[in-house]
mmCIF file of C-alpha atoms and ligand atoms in Angstrom:
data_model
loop_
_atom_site.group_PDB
_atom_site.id
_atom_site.type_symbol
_atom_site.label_atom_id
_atom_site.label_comp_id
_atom_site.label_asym_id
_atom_site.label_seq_id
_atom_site.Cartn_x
_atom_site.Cartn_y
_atom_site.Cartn_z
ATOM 1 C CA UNK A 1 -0.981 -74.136 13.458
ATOM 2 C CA UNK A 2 -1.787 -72.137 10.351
ATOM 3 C CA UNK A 3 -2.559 -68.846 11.734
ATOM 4 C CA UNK A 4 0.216 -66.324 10.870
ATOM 5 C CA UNK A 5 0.734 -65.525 14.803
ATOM 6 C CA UNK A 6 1.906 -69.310 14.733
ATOM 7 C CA UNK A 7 3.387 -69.543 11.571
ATOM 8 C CA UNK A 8 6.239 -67.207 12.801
ATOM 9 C CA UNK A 9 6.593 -68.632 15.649
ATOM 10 C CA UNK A 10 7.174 -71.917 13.606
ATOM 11 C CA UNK A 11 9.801 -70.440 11.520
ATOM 12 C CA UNK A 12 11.768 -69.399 14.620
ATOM 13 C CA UNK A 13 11.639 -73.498 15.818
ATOM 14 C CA UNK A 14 13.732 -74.360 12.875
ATOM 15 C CA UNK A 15 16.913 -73.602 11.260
ATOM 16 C CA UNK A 16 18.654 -71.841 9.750
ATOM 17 C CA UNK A 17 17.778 -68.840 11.872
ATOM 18 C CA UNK A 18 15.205 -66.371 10.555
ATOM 19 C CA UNK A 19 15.636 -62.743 9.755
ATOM 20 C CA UNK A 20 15.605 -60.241 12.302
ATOM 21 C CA UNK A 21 15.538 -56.105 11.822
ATOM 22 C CA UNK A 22 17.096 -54.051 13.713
ATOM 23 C CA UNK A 23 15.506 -50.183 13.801
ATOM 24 C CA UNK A 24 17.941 -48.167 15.559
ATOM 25 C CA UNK A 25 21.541 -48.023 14.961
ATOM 26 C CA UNK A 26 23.005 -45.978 18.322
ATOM 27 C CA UNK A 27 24.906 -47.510 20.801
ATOM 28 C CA UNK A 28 22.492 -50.365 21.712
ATOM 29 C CA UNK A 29 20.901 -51.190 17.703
ATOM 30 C CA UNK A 30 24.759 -51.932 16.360
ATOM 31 C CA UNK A 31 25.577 -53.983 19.639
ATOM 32 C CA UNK A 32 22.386 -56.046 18.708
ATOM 33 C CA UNK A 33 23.050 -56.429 15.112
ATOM 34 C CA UNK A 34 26.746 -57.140 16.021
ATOM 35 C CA UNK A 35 25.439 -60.277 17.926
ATOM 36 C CA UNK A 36 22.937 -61.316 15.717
ATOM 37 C CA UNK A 37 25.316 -61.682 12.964
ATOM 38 C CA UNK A 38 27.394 -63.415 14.903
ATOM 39 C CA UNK A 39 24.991 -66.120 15.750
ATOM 40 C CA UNK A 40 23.717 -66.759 12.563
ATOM 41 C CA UNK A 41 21.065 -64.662 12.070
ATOM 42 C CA UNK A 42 20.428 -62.235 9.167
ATOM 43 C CA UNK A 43 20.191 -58.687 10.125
ATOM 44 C CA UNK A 44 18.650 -55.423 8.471
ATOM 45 C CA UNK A 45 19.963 -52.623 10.462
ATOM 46 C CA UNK A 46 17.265 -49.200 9.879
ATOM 47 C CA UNK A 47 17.915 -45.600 10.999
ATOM 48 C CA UNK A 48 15.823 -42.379 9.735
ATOM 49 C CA UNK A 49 19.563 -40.373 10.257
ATOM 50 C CA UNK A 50 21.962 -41.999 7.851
ATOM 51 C CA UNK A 51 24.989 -40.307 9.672
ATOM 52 C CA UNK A 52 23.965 -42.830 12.812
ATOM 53 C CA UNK A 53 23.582 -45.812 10.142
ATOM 54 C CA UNK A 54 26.903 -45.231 8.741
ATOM 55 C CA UNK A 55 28.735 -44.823 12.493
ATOM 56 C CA UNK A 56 26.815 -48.120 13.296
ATOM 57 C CA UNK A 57 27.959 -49.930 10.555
ATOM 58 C CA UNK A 58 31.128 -48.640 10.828
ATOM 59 C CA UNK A 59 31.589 -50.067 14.459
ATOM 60 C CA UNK A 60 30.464 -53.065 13.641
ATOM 61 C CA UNK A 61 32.600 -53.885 11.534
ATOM 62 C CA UNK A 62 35.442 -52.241 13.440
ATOM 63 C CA UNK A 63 34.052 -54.585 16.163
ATOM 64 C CA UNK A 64 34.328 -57.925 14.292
ATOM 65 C CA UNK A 65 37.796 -57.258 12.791
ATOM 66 C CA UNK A 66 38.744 -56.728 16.882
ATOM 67 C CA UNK A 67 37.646 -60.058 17.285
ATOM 68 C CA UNK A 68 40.112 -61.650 14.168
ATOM 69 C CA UNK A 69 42.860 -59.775 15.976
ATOM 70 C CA UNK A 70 41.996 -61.202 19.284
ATOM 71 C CA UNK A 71 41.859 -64.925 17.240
ATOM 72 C CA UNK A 72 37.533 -65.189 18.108
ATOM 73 C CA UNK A 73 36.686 -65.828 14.988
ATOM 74 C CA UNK A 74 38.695 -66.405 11.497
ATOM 75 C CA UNK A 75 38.807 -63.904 8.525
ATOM 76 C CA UNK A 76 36.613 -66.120 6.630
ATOM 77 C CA UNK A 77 33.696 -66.089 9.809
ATOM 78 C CA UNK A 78 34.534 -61.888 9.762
ATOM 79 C CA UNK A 79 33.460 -62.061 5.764
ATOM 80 C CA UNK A 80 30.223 -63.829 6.565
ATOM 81 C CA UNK A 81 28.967 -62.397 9.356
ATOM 82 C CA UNK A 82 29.389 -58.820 7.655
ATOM 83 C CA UNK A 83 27.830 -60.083 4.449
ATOM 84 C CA UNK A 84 24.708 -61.197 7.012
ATOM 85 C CA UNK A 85 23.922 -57.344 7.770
ATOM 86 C CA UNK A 86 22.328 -55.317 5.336
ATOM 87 C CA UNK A 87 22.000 -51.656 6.456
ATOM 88 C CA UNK A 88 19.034 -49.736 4.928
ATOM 89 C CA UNK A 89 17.629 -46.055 5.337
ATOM 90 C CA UNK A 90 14.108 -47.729 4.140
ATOM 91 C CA UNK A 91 11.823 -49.625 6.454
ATOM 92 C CA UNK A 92 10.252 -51.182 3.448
ATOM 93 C CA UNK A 93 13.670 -53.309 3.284
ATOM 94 C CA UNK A 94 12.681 -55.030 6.837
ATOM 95 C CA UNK A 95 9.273 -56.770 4.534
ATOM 96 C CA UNK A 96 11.492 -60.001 5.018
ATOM 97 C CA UNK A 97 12.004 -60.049 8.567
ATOM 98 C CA UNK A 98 10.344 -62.380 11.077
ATOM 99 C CA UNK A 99 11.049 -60.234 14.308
ATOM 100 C CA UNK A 100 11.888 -56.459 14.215
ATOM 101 C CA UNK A 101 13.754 -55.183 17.441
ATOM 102 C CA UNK A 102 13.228 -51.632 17.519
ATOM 103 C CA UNK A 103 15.915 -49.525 19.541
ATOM 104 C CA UNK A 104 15.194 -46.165 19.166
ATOM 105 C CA UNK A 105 15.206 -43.374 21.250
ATOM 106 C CA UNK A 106 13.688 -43.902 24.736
ATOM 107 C CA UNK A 107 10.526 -41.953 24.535
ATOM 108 C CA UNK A 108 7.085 -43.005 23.932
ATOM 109 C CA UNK A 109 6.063 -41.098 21.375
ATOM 110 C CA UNK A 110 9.063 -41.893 19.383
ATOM 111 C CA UNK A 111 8.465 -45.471 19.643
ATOM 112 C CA UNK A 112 4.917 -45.538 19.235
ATOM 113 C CA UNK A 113 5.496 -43.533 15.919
ATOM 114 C CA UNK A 114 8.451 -45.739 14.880
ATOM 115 C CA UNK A 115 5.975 -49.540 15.913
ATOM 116 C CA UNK A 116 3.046 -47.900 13.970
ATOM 117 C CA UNK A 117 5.765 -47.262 10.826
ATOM 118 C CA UNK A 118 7.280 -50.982 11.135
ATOM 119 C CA UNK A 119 3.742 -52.591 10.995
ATOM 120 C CA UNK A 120 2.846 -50.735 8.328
ATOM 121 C CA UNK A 121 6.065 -51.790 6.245
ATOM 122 C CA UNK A 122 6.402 -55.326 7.482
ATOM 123 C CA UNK A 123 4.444 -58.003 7.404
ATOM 124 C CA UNK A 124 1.349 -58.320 9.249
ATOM 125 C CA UNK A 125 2.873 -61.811 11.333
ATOM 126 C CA UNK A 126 6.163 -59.871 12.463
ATOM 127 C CA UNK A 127 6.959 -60.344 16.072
ATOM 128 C CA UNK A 128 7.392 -56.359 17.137
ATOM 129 C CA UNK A 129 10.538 -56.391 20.085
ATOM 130 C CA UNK A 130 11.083 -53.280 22.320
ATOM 131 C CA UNK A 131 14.691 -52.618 23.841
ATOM 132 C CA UNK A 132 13.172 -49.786 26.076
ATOM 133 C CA UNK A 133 14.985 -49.474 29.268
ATOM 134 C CA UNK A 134 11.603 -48.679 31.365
ATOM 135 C CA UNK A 135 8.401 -47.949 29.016
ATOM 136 C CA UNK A 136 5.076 -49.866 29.811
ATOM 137 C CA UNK A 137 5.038 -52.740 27.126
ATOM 138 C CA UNK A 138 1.200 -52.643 27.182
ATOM 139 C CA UNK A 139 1.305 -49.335 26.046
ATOM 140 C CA UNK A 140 3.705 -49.722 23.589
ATOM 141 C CA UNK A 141 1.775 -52.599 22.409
ATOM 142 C CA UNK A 142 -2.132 -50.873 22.666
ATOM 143 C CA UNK A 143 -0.732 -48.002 19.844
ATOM 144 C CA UNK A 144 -0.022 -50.996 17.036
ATOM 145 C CA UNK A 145 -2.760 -53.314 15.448
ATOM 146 C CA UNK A 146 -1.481 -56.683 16.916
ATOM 147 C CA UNK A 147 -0.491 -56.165 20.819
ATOM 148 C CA UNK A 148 -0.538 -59.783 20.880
ATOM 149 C CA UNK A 149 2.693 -59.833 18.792
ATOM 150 C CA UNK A 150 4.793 -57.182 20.673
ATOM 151 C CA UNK A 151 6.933 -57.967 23.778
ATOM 152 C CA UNK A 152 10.254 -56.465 25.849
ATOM 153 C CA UNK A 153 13.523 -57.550 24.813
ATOM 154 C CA UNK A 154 15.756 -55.700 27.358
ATOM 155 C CA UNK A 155 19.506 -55.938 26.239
ATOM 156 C CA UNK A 156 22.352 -54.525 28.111
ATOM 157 C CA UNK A 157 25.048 -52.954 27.332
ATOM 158 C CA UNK A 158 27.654 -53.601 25.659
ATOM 159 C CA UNK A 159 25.660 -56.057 23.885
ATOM 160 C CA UNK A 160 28.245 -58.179 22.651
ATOM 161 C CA UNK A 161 29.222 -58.389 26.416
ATOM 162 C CA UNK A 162 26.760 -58.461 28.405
ATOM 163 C CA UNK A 163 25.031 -61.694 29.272
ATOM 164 C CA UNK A 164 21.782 -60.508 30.548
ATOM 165 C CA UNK A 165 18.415 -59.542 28.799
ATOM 166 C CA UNK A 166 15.188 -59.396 30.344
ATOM 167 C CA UNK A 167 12.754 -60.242 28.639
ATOM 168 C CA UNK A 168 9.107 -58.554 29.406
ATOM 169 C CA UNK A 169 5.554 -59.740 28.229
ATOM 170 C CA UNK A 170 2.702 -56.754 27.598
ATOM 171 C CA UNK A 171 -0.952 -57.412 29.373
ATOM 172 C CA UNK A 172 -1.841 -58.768 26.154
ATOM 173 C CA UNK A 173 1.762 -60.804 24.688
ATOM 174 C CA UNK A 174 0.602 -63.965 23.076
ATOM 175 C CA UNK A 175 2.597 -66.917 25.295
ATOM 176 C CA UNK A 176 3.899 -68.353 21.880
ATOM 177 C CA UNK A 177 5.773 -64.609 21.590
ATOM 178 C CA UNK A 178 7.398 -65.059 24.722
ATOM 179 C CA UNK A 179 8.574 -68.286 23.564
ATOM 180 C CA UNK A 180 9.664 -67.325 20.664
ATOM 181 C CA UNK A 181 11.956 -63.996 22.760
ATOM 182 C CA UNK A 182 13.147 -66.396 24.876
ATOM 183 C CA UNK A 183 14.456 -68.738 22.566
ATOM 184 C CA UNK A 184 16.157 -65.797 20.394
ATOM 185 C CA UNK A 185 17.836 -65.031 23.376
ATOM 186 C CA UNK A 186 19.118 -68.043 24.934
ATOM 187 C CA UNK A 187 20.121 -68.578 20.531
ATOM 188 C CA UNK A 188 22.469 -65.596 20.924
ATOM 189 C CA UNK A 189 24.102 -67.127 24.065
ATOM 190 C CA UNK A 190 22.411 -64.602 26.719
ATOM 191 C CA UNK A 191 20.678 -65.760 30.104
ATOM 192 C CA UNK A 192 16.809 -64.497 29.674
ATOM 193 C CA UNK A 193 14.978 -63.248 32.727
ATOM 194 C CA UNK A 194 11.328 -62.538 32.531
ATOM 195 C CA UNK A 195 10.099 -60.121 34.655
ATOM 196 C CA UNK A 196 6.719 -58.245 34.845
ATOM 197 C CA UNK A 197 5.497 -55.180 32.805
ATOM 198 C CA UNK A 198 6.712 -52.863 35.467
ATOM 199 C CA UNK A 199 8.100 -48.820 35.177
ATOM 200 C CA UNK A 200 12.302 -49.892 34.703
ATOM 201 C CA UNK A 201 11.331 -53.564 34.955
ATOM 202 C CA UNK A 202 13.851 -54.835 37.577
ATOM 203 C CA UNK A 203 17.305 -53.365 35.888
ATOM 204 C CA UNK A 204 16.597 -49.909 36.004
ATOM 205 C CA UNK A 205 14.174 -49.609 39.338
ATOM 206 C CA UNK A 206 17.655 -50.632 40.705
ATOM 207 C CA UNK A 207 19.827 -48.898 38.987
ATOM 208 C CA UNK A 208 18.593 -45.916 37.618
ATOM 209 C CA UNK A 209 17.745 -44.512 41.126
ATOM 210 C CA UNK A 210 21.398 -45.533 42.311
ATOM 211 C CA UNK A 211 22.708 -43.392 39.226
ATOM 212 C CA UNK A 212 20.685 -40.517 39.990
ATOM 213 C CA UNK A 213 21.529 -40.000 43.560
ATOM 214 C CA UNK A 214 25.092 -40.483 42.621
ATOM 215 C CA UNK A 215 24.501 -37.162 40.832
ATOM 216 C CA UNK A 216 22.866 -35.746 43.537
ATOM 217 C CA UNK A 217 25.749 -36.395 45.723
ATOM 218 C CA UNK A 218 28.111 -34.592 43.087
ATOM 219 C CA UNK A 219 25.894 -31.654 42.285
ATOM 220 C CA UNK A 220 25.812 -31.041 46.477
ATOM 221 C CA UNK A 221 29.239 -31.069 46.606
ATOM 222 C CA UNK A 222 29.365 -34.696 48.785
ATOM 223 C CA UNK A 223 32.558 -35.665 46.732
ATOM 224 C CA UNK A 224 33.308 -35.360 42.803
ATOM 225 C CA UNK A 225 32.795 -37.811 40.279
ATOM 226 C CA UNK A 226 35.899 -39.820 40.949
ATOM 227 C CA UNK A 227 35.438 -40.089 44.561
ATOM 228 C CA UNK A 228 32.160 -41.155 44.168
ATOM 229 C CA UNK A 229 32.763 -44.100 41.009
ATOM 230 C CA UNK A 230 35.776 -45.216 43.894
ATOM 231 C CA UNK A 231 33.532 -45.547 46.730
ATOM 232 C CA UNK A 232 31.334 -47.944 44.350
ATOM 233 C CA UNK A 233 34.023 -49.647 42.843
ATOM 234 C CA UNK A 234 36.143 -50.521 45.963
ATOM 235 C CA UNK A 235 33.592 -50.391 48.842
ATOM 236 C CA UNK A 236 30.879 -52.276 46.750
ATOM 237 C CA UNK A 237 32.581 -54.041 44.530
ATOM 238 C CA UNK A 238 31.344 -52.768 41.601
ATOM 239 C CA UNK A 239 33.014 -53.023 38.199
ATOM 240 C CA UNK A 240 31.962 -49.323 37.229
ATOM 241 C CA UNK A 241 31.261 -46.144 39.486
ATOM 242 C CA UNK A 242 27.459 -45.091 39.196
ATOM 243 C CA UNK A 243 29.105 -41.819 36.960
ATOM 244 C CA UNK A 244 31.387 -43.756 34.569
ATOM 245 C CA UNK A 245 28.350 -45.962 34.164
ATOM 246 C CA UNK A 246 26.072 -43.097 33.105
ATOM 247 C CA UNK A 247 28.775 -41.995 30.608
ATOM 248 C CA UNK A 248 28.647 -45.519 29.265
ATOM 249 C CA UNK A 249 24.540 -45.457 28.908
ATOM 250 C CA UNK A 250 24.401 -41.998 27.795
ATOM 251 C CA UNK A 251 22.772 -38.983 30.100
ATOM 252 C CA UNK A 252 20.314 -38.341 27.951
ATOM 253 C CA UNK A 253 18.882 -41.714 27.874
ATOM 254 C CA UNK A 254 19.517 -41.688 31.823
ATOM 255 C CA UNK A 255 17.369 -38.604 31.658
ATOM 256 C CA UNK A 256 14.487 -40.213 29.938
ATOM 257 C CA UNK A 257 14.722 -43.565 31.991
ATOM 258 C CA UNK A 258 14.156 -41.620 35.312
ATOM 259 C CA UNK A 259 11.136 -39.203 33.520
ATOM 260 C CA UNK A 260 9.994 -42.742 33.062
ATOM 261 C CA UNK A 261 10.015 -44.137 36.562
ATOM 262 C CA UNK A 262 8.984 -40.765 37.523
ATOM 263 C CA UNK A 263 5.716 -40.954 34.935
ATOM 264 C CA UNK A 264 5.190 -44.616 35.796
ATOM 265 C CA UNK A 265 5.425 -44.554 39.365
ATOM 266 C CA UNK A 266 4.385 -41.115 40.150
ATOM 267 C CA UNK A 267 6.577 -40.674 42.811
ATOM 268 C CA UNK A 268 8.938 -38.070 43.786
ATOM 269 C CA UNK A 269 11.730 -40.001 45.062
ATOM 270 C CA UNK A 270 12.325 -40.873 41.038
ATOM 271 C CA UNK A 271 12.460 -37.317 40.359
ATOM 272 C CA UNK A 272 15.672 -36.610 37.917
ATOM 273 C CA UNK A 273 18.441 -34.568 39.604
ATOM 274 C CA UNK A 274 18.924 -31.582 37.670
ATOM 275 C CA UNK A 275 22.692 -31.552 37.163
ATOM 276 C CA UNK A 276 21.665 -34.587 34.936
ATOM 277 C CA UNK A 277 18.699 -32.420 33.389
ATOM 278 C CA UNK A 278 21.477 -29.754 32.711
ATOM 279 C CA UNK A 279 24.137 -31.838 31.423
ATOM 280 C CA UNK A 280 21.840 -33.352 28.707
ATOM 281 C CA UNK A 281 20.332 -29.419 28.047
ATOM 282 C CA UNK A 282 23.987 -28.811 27.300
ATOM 283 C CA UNK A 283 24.636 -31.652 25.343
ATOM 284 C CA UNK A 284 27.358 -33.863 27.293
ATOM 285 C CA UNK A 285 25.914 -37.235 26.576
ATOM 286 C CA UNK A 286 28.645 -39.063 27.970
ATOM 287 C CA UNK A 287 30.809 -41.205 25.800
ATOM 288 C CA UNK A 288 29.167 -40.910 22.931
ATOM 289 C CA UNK A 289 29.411 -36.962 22.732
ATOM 290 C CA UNK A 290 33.284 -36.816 24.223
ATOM 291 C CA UNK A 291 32.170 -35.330 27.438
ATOM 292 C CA UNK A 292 30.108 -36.820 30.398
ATOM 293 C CA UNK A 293 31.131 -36.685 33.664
ATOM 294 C CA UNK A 294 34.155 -37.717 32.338
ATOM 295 C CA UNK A 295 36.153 -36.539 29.120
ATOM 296 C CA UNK A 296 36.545 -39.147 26.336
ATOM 297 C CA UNK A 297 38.520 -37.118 23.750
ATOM 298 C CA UNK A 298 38.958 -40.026 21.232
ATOM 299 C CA UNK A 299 35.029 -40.450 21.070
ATOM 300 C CA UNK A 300 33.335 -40.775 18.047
ATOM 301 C CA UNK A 301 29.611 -39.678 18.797
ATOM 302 C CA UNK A 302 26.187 -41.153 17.075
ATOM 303 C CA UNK A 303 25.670 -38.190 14.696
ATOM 304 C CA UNK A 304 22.194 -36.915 15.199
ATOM 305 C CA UNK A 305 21.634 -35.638 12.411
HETATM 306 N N1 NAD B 401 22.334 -47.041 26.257
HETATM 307 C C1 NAD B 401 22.107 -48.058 27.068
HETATM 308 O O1 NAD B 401 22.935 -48.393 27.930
HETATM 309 C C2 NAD B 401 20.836 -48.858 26.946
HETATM 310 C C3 NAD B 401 20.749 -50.113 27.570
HETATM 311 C C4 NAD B 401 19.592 -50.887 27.412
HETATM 312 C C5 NAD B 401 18.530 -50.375 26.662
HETATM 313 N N2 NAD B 401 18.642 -49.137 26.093
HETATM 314 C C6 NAD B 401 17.488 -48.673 25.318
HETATM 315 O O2 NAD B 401 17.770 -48.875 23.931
HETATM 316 C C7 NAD B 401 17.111 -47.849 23.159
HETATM 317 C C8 NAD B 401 18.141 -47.115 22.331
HETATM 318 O O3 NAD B 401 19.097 -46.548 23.213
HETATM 319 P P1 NAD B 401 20.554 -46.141 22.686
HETATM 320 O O4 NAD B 401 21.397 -45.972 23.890
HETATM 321 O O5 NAD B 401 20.978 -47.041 21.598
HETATM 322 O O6 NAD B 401 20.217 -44.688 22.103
HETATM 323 P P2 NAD B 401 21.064 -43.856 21.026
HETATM 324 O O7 NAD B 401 20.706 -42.438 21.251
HETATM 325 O O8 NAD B 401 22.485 -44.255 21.040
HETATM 326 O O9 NAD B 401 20.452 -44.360 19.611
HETATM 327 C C9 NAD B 401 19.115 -44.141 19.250
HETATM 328 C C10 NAD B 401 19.039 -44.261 17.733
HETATM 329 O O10 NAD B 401 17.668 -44.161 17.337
HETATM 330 C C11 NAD B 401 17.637 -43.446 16.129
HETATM 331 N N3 NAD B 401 16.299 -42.916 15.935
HETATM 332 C C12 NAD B 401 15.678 -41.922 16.608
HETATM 333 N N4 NAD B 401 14.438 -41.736 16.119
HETATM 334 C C13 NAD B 401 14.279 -42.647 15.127
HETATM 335 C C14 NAD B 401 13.225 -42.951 14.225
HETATM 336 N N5 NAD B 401 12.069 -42.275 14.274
HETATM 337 N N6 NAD B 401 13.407 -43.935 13.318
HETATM 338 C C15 NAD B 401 14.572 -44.617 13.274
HETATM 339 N N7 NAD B 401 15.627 -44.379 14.088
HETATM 340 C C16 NAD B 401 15.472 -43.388 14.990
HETATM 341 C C17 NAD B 401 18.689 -42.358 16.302
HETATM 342 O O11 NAD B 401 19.091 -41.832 15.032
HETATM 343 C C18 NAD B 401 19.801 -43.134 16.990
HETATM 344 O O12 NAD B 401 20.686 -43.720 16.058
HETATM 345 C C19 NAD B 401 16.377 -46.967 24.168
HETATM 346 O O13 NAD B 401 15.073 -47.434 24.294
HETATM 347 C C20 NAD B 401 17.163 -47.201 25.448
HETATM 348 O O14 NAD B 401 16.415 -46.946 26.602
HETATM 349 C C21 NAD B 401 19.754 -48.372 26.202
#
């Protein structure tokens, strides 16, 4: 094999691990670094807003030192995993990297601006990973050079919790590239499920709808939020109410998963209820902002700026 498709795919069959950038550091890019660190890997962790890069980094490592206190891991395992993650407001740092995960806002254009900018910087055999929630892979992979190279890497969140990550080839994914996902994941500890190029994949077909019409039934007055997360919770056996979950995910990337389905599928029962439409018009993100459908005054929100 002495193609460069293969020779990364190589490097990812031996040890020690390879390097792996992270572009992105809201709520879901610092989860991913966190566990890549963890696991051995070495991480470069890209924003463009250096306020997000510093609250990222910042959790992180408030993160790991939670797990000394909680006797996971020693000091000594705290020092080097931290000295693993380089943080870097230059994609030009991420030449090194094997695999970039990008993580970036959930709209196309964003991501097809932020792939084209990764393959310019990196190197031409990098394996190009997309965390989005619910955008066509193929057409995430038709705006870069190498399709072949890009696939879905769908984490969950909390990252560092969460066991799950589907894991989505493009129309045109080389096999070896869906190897090589599925062998990052199952590295990091996660169950991988593959499932087809599909608008929400399987995660958020379920799920998204279910949130949405949760937020129907509070905008019509059905019940408020906290009768509604109960009747999940208790009735369903749920470990989250459909509205505490939104607050977790964020509204406004709720918003753009259901314009998503709604764009994929073209079909109005994925329409977006507009209570969520206004919420994110009026900036209550959820957690990260201090106010969702919930109030979380200790918050400390990704800075946007
Ligand atoms: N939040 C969730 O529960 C969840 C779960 C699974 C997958 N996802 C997906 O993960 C991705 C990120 O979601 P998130 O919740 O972390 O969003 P977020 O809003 O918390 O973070 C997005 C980050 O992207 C950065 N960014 C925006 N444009 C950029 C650019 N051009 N270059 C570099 N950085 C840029 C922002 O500064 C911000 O730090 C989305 O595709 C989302 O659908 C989210």
């Amino acid at each position: 094999m002495t193609d460069p498709l293969h020779r990364t795919v190589d490097r990812f069959r031996g040890e020690p691990p390879g390097t792996i950038g992270v572009v992105g550091a809201g709520t879901m890019g610092r989860g991913i670094a966190e566990v890549l660190i963890r696991h051995g890997y070495t991480a470069f962790l890209y924003d463009s807003s250096t306020a997000s890069l510093r609250v990222g980094m910042e959790s992180i490592a408030r993160a790991i030192a939670r797990g000394v206190e909680k006797g996971r891991l020693t000091s000594e395992e705290r020092e080097t995993a931290l000295a693993r993650l380089q943080p870097t407001s230059e994609l030009a740092a991420l030449i090194g990297a094997d695999l970039v995960i990008e993580a970036v806002t959930e709209q196309f254009d964003i991501k097809a601006t932020v792939l084209r900018e990764i393959e310019r910087h990196c190197r031409p055999d990098v394996v190009l990973a997309t965390n989005t929630s619910a955008i066509s892979i193929t057409r995430l992979a038709a705006v870069t050079r190498r399709p072949e190279l890009v696939v879905g890497i769908h984490f969950f969140n909390p990252v560092p919790i969460m066991k799950l990550v589907e894991i989505v080839p493009g129309l045109q994914t080389d096999p070896e590239v869906v190897e090589t996902a599925r062998r990052l994941v199952v590295s990091l500890g996660k169950t991988p499920v593959r499932v087809s190029d599909h608008p929400g994949f399987v995660s958020n077909r379920l799920l998204m709808p279910m949130i949405n019409e949760a937020i129907y039934c509070l905008m019509e007055g059905v019940a408020d939020a906290q009768a509604v997360d109960t009747v999940m919770k208790l009735g369903m056996n749920h470990p989250m109410g459909p509205l505490e979950l939104a607050d977790l995910i964020g509204l406004d990337v709720c918003l753009d998963i259901m314009r998503a389905l709604f764009d994929g599928f073209k079909d109005s029962k994925y329409r977006p209820c507009p209570l969520l439409e206004r919420m994110v018009s009026a900036g209550w993100l959820g957690r990260k902002t201090g106010r969702g459908f919930y109030e979380y005054p200790a918050a400390s929100p990704n800075d946007k700026s």
